[in-house]
Coordinates of C-alpha atoms in Angstrom, one line a residue:
X1 CA 157.3 140.5 89.7
X2 CA 156.2 137.4 88.3
X3 CA 152.5 136.9 87.9
X4 CA 152.1 133.4 88.6
X5 CA 148.3 132.7 88.4
X6 CA 146.6 129.1 87.2
X7 CA 143.0 130.2 88.1
X8 CA 142.2 132.6 85.4
X9 CA 138.9 132.5 86.3
X10 CA 139.3 133.6 89.9
X11 CA 141.6 136.6 88.7
X12 CA 138.1 137.5 86.7
X13 CA 135.9 137.1 89.4
X14 CA 137.6 138.7 92.2
X15 CA 138.4 142.1 89.7
X16 CA 134.8 142.0 88.8
X17 CA 133.5 141.6 92.5
X18 CA 136.2 143.8 94.1
X19 CA 134.8 146.8 91.1
X20 CA 130.9 145.9 91.2
X21 CA 131.5 146.5 94.8
X22 CA 133.6 149.8 94.9
X23 CA 130.5 150.9 91.9
X24 CA 128.0 150.3 94.4
X25 CA 129.4 152.3 97.4
X26 CA 129.9 155.4 95.2
X27 CA 127.0 155.4 93.2
X28 CA 124.6 154.2 96.2
X29 CA 122.1 157.0 96.6
X30 CA 121.6 156.7 92.5
X31 CA 121.0 152.7 92.9
X32 CA 117.1 150.9 92.8
X33 CA 117.5 147.3 93.0
X34 CA 114.8 144.9 91.8
X35 CA 112.6 143.5 93.8
X36 CA 114.7 139.8 93.6
X37 CA 118.4 141.2 93.3
X38 CA 116.7 142.8 97.2
X39 CA 116.0 139.7 98.5
X40 CA 119.5 138.1 97.9
X41 CA 120.5 140.2 100.2
X42 CA 118.5 138.8 102.9
X43 CA 120.9 135.6 102.6
X44 CA 123.8 138.2 103.8
X45 CA 123.7 137.2 107.4
X46 CA 123.9 134.0 106.7
X47 CA 127.0 134.1 104.4
X48 CA 129.2 136.5 106.4
X49 CA 130.7 133.8 108.8
X50 CA 132.1 131.9 106.3
X51 CA 134.3 134.8 104.9
X52 CA 135.8 135.5 108.4
X53 CA 136.8 132.5 109.7
X54 CA 138.9 131.3 106.1
X55 CA 139.9 135.0 106.4
X56 CA 140.9 134.7 109.8
X57 CA 142.4 131.2 108.8
X58 CA 144.7 132.4 106.0
X59 CA 145.6 135.4 108.2
X60 CA 146.8 133.1 111.3
X61 CA 148.8 131.4 108.6
X62 CA 150.6 134.6 107.1
X63 CA 151.2 136.3 110.1
X64 CA 153.0 133.1 111.5
X65 CA 154.9 132.5 108.4
X66 CA 153.6 129.5 106.9
X67 CA 152.4 129.4 103.4
X68 CA 148.4 130.1 103.0
X69 CA 147.2 127.3 100.7
X70 CA 146.0 129.5 97.5
X71 CA 142.6 128.0 97.8
X72 CA 141.6 129.2 101.1
X73 CA 142.8 132.8 100.3
X74 CA 140.9 132.2 96.7
X75 CA 137.3 130.9 98.5
X76 CA 138.4 133.3 101.5
X77 CA 138.3 136.5 99.2
X78 CA 135.7 135.5 96.7
X79 CA 133.2 134.7 99.8
X80 CA 133.7 138.2 101.3
X81 CA 133.2 140.1 98.4
X82 CA 129.4 138.5 98.1
X83 CA 129.6 138.8 101.3
X84 CA 129.9 142.3 101.2
X85 CA 127.8 142.8 98.1
X86 CA 124.8 141.3 99.9
X87 CA 125.3 143.5 102.6
X88 CA 124.8 146.4 100.2
X89 CA 121.9 144.5 98.6
X90 CA 120.4 144.8 102.1
X91 CA 121.3 148.0 103.5
X92 CA 119.2 149.1 100.4
X93 CA 116.4 148.0 102.2
X94 CA 116.6 150.4 104.6
X95 CA 115.8 153.9 103.5
X96 CA 117.4 155.9 105.9
X97 CA 121.1 154.9 107.2
X98 CA 121.8 155.5 110.5
X99 CA 126.1 156.2 111.5
X100 CA 125.9 151.9 112.9
X101 CA 124.9 150.5 109.4
X102 CA 127.1 153.9 107.3
X103 CA 130.2 151.9 108.9
X104 CA 129.3 148.3 109.7
X105 CA 129.1 148.6 105.5
X106 CA 132.1 150.6 104.9
X107 CA 134.2 148.4 107.3
X108 CA 132.6 145.1 105.9
X109 CA 133.8 146.6 102.4
X110 CA 137.3 147.7 104.1
X111 CA 137.4 143.8 105.2
X112 CA 136.5 142.5 100.8
X113 CA 138.9 144.9 99.3
X114 CA 141.5 144.4 101.5
X115 CA 141.4 140.6 101.3
X116 CA 141.1 141.4 97.3
X117 CA 144.5 143.2 96.9
X118 CA 146.2 140.5 99.3
X119 CA 144.7 138.2 96.4
X120 CA 146.4 140.4 94.0
X121 CA 149.9 140.4 95.7
X122 CA 149.8 136.4 96.4
X123 CA 149.2 136.4 92.8
X124 CA 152.5 138.2 92.2
X125 CA 154.3 136.5 94.4
X126 CA 154.5 139.5 97.1
X127 CA 152.4 137.5 99.8
X128 CA 155.7 137.7 102.1
X129 CA 156.5 141.2 101.7
X130 CA 156.3 143.8 104.6
X131 CA 153.4 145.1 103.3
X132 CA 151.0 142.1 103.1
X133 CA 151.7 141.8 106.8
X134 CA 150.7 144.9 107.2
X135 CA 147.6 144.3 105.0
X136 CA 146.9 141.3 107.1
X137 CA 147.1 143.0 110.3
X138 CA 145.0 146.3 109.1
X139 CA 141.9 143.1 108.1
X140 CA 141.9 141.6 111.8
X141 CA 141.2 145.4 113.1
X142 CA 138.7 145.8 110.4
X143 CA 136.9 142.6 111.0
X144 CA 136.9 143.2 114.8
X145 CA 134.7 146.6 114.1
X146 CA 132.7 145.6 111.2
X147 CA 131.4 142.6 113.5
X148 CA 131.0 145.1 116.6
X149 CA 128.6 147.6 114.3
X150 CA 127.0 144.7 113.1
X151 CA 126.1 143.2 116.5
X152 CA 125.0 146.5 117.3
X153 CA 122.7 147.5 114.2
X154 CA 121.1 143.9 114.7
X155 CA 120.5 143.9 118.9
X156 CA 120.9 147.8 119.9
X157 CA 123.8 149.9 120.7
X158 CA 124.2 148.3 124.2
X159 CA 124.2 144.7 123.2
X160 CA 127.7 144.6 124.6
X161 CA 127.0 146.7 127.5
X162 CA 128.1 145.1 131.1
X163 CA 125.2 144.1 133.0
X164 CA 124.7 146.9 135.7
X165 CA 124.7 149.0 133.0
X166 CA 121.4 147.9 131.2
X167 CA 119.6 148.0 134.6
X168 CA 116.9 150.2 133.8
X169 CA 115.6 153.0 136.5
X170 CA 113.1 152.4 139.0
X171 CA 110.0 153.5 137.7
X172 CA 108.9 156.6 140.0
X173 CA 106.1 156.7 142.1
X174 CA 103.6 159.0 140.0
X175 CA 104.7 158.2 136.6
X176 CA 104.2 160.0 133.5
X177 CA 102.3 157.5 131.2
X178 CA 104.2 157.8 128.3
X179 CA 107.8 158.8 129.3
X180 CA 108.0 156.0 132.1
X181 CA 105.6 153.1 131.0
X182 CA 105.0 153.0 127.3
X183 CA 108.2 154.2 126.4
X184 CA 109.7 151.6 129.0
X185 CA 108.2 149.1 127.1
X186 CA 109.2 150.2 123.6
X187 CA 112.8 150.9 123.9
X188 CA 112.6 147.2 125.2
X189 CA 110.9 145.4 122.3
X190 CA 110.6 147.1 119.5
X191 CA 113.4 149.8 119.4
X192 CA 116.2 147.9 118.6
X193 CA 114.5 147.6 115.3
X194 CA 113.1 151.4 114.9
X195 CA 116.0 153.3 115.9
X196 CA 117.8 155.8 113.7
X197 CA 120.7 153.0 112.6
X198 CA 118.0 150.7 111.1
X199 CA 114.8 151.7 111.0
X200 CA 112.5 148.6 109.7
X201 CA 109.5 149.8 107.5
X202 CA 110.7 153.2 107.6
X203 CA 109.3 153.4 111.4
X204 CA 111.1 155.1 114.3
X205 CA 109.9 154.2 117.8
X206 CA 112.8 156.6 119.6
X207 CA 110.0 159.1 120.6
X208 CA 106.2 160.6 120.7
X209 CA 106.2 162.2 117.5
X210 CA 107.7 159.9 115.4
X211 CA 104.9 157.0 116.3
X212 CA 102.5 159.9 115.1
X213 CA 104.1 159.9 112.1
X214 CA 104.0 156.3 111.8
X215 CA 106.3 154.1 108.6
X216 CA 105.3 153.1 105.8
X217 CA 102.4 151.1 106.5
X218 CA 100.0 153.7 108.2
X219 CA 99.1 155.1 111.2
X220 CA 101.3 153.4 113.8
X221 CA 98.9 155.2 116.7
X222 CA 95.6 156.5 116.2
X223 CA 94.4 158.0 119.4
X224 CA 91.2 157.0 120.6
X225 CA 91.1 154.2 118.9
X226 CA 93.9 150.9 119.3
X227 CA 91.9 148.5 116.6
X228 CA 92.7 151.4 113.6
X229 CA 96.5 151.5 115.0
X230 CA 99.0 149.6 113.1
X231 CA 101.3 149.2 116.6
X232 CA 98.5 146.9 117.9
X233 CA 97.1 144.9 115.3
X234 CA 100.5 143.9 114.5
X235 CA 101.1 142.6 118.1
X236 CA 98.0 140.4 117.6
X237 CA 98.6 138.6 114.2
X238 CA 100.0 135.0 115.0
X239 CA 103.5 134.1 115.6
X240 CA 103.8 132.9 112.3
X241 CA 102.3 135.4 110.7
X242 CA 105.4 137.6 108.5
X243 CA 104.1 140.8 110.0
X244 CA 103.3 139.9 113.5
X245 CA 105.8 142.4 115.9
X246 CA 108.2 141.7 117.6
X247 CA 109.2 139.0 114.7
X248 CA 110.0 135.3 115.7
X249 CA 113.1 135.0 117.5
X250 CA 112.4 138.7 119.4
X251 CA 111.2 138.7 122.8
X252 CA 107.5 139.2 122.4
X253 CA 105.5 141.6 124.6
X254 CA 103.6 139.8 127.2
X255 CA 99.5 140.2 128.0
X256 CA 100.6 143.4 130.2
X257 CA 102.6 145.1 127.9
X258 CA 99.8 145.0 125.1
X259 CA 97.1 145.7 127.4
X260 CA 98.8 149.2 128.5
X261 CA 99.9 150.4 125.3
X262 CA 96.0 149.6 123.8
X263 CA 94.9 151.8 126.9
X264 CA 97.6 154.7 126.6
X265 CA 96.2 154.6 122.9
X266 CA 92.5 154.6 123.9
X267 CA 92.9 157.4 126.3
X268 CA 94.2 159.5 123.8
X269 CA 98.3 158.4 123.8
X270 CA 98.8 161.6 125.7
X271 CA 103.1 162.4 126.0
X272 CA 102.4 163.9 129.4
X273 CA 99.4 162.2 131.4
X274 CA 100.4 161.2 135.0
X275 CA 98.9 158.1 136.8
X276 CA 97.4 159.8 139.3
X277 CA 95.1 162.2 136.8
X278 CA 93.5 159.2 135.7
X279 CA 90.3 157.9 137.3
X280 CA 90.5 155.1 140.1
X281 CA 88.5 152.8 138.4
X282 CA 90.5 152.5 135.1
X283 CA 91.8 149.3 134.1
X284 CA 95.5 150.9 133.3
X285 CA 96.0 152.0 136.7
X286 CA 95.6 148.7 138.0
X287 CA 97.9 147.6 134.8
X288 CA 100.7 150.1 135.7
X289 CA 100.7 149.3 138.9
X290 CA 101.4 145.6 137.9
X291 CA 104.3 146.5 136.3
X292 CA 105.3 148.5 139.1
X293 CA 105.9 145.7 141.4
X294 CA 109.6 145.1 142.0
X295 CA 110.6 141.7 140.1
X296 CA 110.1 139.0 143.1
X297 CA 113.3 137.4 143.4
X298 CA 114.5 140.8 143.7
X299 CA 112.0 141.7 146.3
X300 CA 112.8 138.1 148.1
X301 CA 116.5 139.3 148.1
X302 CA 116.9 140.3 151.4
X303 CA 114.9 137.2 153.2
X304 CA 116.6 135.5 155.8
X305 CA 118.8 132.7 154.8
X306 CA 116.8 129.2 155.4
X307 CA 118.5 125.7 154.8
X308 CA 116.8 123.0 153.4
X309 CA 117.5 121.1 156.8
X310 CA 115.3 123.6 158.5
X311 CA 112.5 122.9 155.8
X312 CA 113.1 119.0 155.9
X313 CA 112.8 119.2 159.7
X314 CA 109.4 121.7 159.7
X315 CA 107.7 119.4 156.8
X316 CA 105.6 116.7 157.6
X317 CA 102.8 114.5 155.7
X318 CA 100.2 117.3 156.6
X319 CA 102.7 120.2 156.7
X320 CA 104.3 121.2 153.3
X321 CA 107.2 123.9 152.6
X322 CA 108.1 125.0 148.8
X323 CA 110.7 127.8 148.0
X324 CA 108.4 129.7 145.5
X325 CA 111.6 130.1 143.4
X326 CA 114.8 128.2 142.6
X327 CA 117.4 129.0 145.0
X328 CA 115.0 131.8 147.0
X329 CA 114.5 132.3 150.7
X330 CA 110.7 132.9 150.2
X331 CA 108.5 130.3 151.6
X332 CA 104.9 128.8 150.2
X333 CA 103.4 126.6 153.6
X334 CA 100.3 124.3 152.9
X335 CA 98.6 122.9 156.2
X336 CA 95.9 119.9 156.4
X337 CA 93.7 118.6 158.6
X338 CA 95.3 115.8 160.1
X339 CA 93.3 113.2 162.5
X340 CA 93.9 114.5 165.5
X341 CA 94.5 118.0 164.9
X342 CA 97.8 119.1 166.8
X343 CA 99.0 122.8 166.6
X344 CA 102.2 122.5 167.4
X345 CA 103.9 122.1 163.8
X346 CA 102.1 125.7 162.8
X347 CA 103.8 126.7 166.1
X348 CA 107.2 126.0 165.1
X349 CA 107.1 127.8 162.0
X350 CA 107.6 130.9 163.3
X351 CA 111.9 130.4 162.7
X352 CA 110.8 130.9 159.5
X353 CA 107.7 133.1 159.7
X354 CA 109.8 136.3 157.9
X355 CA 110.3 133.7 155.2
X356 CA 106.5 133.0 154.8
X357 CA 105.6 134.4 151.3
X358 CA 102.6 132.4 151.3
X359 CA 100.3 130.4 154.0
X360 CA 97.4 128.2 154.0
X361 CA 95.3 127.4 156.9
X362 CA 91.9 127.0 155.5
X363 CA 89.8 124.2 156.9
X364 CA 91.7 124.2 160.3
X365 CA 90.4 124.7 164.2
X366 CA 92.6 127.5 164.6
X367 CA 92.1 129.9 167.4
X368 CA 94.6 133.0 168.7
X369 CA 97.3 131.3 169.5
X370 CA 97.7 129.9 165.9
X371 CA 97.3 133.4 164.5
X372 CA 100.2 134.5 166.9
X373 CA 102.2 132.7 164.2
X374 CA 100.5 134.9 161.2
X375 CA 101.2 137.8 162.6
X376 CA 104.4 137.5 162.8
X377 CA 104.8 136.2 158.8
X378 CA 106.0 140.3 158.3
X379 CA 106.2 138.8 154.5
X380 CA 102.9 137.8 154.1
X381 CA 101.6 138.1 151.1
X382 CA 98.8 135.7 150.4
X383 CA 96.9 134.1 153.2
X384 CA 94.3 131.3 153.0
X385 CA 91.9 131.6 156.5
X386 CA 89.0 130.5 155.0
X387 CA 86.6 127.8 157.1
X388 CA 88.2 128.8 160.2
X389 CA 86.8 129.2 163.6
X390 CA 88.0 132.8 163.2
X391 CA 86.2 135.9 164.4
X392 CA 86.9 139.5 164.1
X393 CA 88.9 139.7 167.0
X394 CA 91.8 137.9 165.8
X395 CA 91.2 139.4 162.5
X396 CA 91.6 143.2 163.4
X397 CA 95.6 141.8 164.0
X398 CA 96.3 141.4 160.4
X399 CA 96.2 145.4 160.2
X400 CA 99.9 144.7 160.4
X401 CA 100.6 142.3 157.6
X402 CA 101.1 145.8 155.3
X403 CA 102.2 143.0 152.3
X404 CA 99.3 140.8 152.4
X405 CA 97.6 141.1 149.0
X406 CA 95.2 137.8 148.9
X407 CA 92.8 136.8 151.3
X408 CA 90.6 134.1 151.8
X409 CA 88.1 134.5 154.5
X410 CA 85.3 132.7 153.1
X411 CA 83.1 130.7 155.6
X412 CA 84.0 132.4 158.7
X413 CA 82.0 133.9 161.7
X414 CA 83.6 137.4 160.6
X415 CA 80.9 140.6 160.6
X416 CA 80.9 144.1 159.5
X417 CA 83.7 144.8 162.1
X418 CA 86.5 143.1 160.4
X419 CA 85.8 145.6 157.3
X420 CA 88.0 148.3 159.0
X421 CA 91.2 145.8 158.7
X422 CA 90.3 145.5 155.0
X423 CA 90.3 149.0 154.6
X424 CA 93.6 149.4 156.4
X425 CA 95.7 146.6 154.6
X426 CA 97.5 149.0 152.0
X427 CA 98.3 146.3 149.7
X428 CA 95.1 144.0 149.1
X429 CA 94.2 143.5 145.6
X430 CA 91.8 140.7 146.4
X431 CA 89.8 139.5 149.1
X432 CA 87.2 136.5 149.4
X433 CA 84.2 136.3 151.7
X434 CA 81.3 134.8 151.6
X435 CA 79.8 132.8 153.6
X436 CA 80.3 135.5 156.3
X437 CA 77.9 137.6 158.1
X438 CA 79.6 140.9 157.1
X439 CA 76.2 142.9 155.6
X440 CA 76.1 144.0 151.8
X441 CA 76.1 147.7 153.1
X442 CA 79.6 147.2 155.0
X443 CA 80.4 145.9 151.4
X444 CA 79.6 148.3 149.7
X445 CA 81.5 151.1 151.7
X446 CA 84.4 148.8 151.4
X447 CA 84.3 148.8 147.3
X448 CA 83.7 153.0 147.8
X449 CA 86.8 153.5 149.7
X450 CA 88.9 151.1 148.1
X451 CA 87.8 150.5 144.4
X452 CA 90.8 148.9 143.5
X453 CA 90.2 146.0 145.3
X454 CA 88.9 142.6 144.3
X455 CA 85.7 141.5 146.3
X456 CA 84.9 138.4 145.6
X457 CA 81.1 137.4 147.9
X458 CA 79.6 134.5 146.3
X459 CA 77.9 136.2 143.3
X460 CA 79.5 134.7 140.8
X461 CA 79.1 131.3 141.4
X462 CA 81.7 130.0 139.0
X463 CA 84.5 131.8 140.8
X464 CA 82.7 130.3 143.8
X465 CA 82.5 126.5 142.4
X466 CA 85.8 126.7 141.8
X467 CA 87.1 127.6 144.8
X468 CA 85.0 124.9 146.9
X469 CA 85.9 122.3 144.6
X470 CA 89.6 123.2 144.7
X471 CA 89.1 123.1 148.7
X472 CA 87.6 119.6 148.5
X473 CA 90.8 118.5 146.8
X474 CA 92.8 119.4 149.6

């Protein structure tokens, strides 16, 4: 066994870094890092890929019987040791290390130390021995496991789970607000950084008790006072603010999710309250119900297939048909008043009636015949019948459109008789009906029976002007 190293400086650095890494691992509980040294640890995610590539290249050459260039091995080992040390520095920023971070740190250190052992053997010309091959095989396993645990620390334990395994359960009809709604939002957008394995800011968000406990930045939740809750404050910070949560690069909460968290906290941040225990006029009810609506693409997945050629044949200069989503069979239909009105193009739509989700017949001289097409659109969600000559007699059959959520029927001759039809539309959310013969008394009764229904009868001049302007464009 002959020592043949020509790069004594590299030998000293490999030895020094190896000893320092072992020291850090053994005496970790007693080590306090200066702020500048802790900051150096944040470079760990940027530099870790470099030694992995170099070491895997060297391992490939070694296992295939080729000579491993000394420079390649030297740079690979030194960069692996630096990466492991920086990972230790970064890990010190986490007060409570979970199992994932513990194994990632030790497996990463194992890669660096085995690489250092390989380097030492190569300097005494033992790098072609069978036990050196064993070290190379072990390093492959360590690299794979360290990378796997690192990915789970960064992205969550289900990072490599199959898509079907990550699907969330359907929200119950009468959900517990915290368990089924709030917890779902936090699990999706926040828990990846605030869990036992990655406890950023000393904050856990995996259960309600930990949320009330808070982190090092203050009170995460203040029941009844969302404006005093650190969670809400950080959600509203500008994207470029380093305190904003989730940080840049992570999927932010949408407006509906933030509003749900705010109202839940404002109502006391209860862990047991159910949806049906809230007042019907409470805004949180509407927010939760909006979240409970299934993804439109999924909802429309069972619609009959419609060929592009069919849509092209049904379209004309005065009738446009569009798919509501790419590769979706859900259709939006707009019909415009031609110089000479002909109901035939409307009646031809019966062949795709089950696919029509949105239909605009506003301003057309339609009657009972054309309404048979409307009644055949069982999946209709959006309907515009404003400025038409329709009466209560034609409107009463809308009761069969159980999915209808939006109805414009202003400036038509309908009367109080149509109120019973509106009451029996279970999913109706928005109703526009100024310029009709419906009395204020009948409207008051409708509002009382359906407090979640948005009724616009022209009192809001801005809203009315908006729709009138839109119709003039059409």
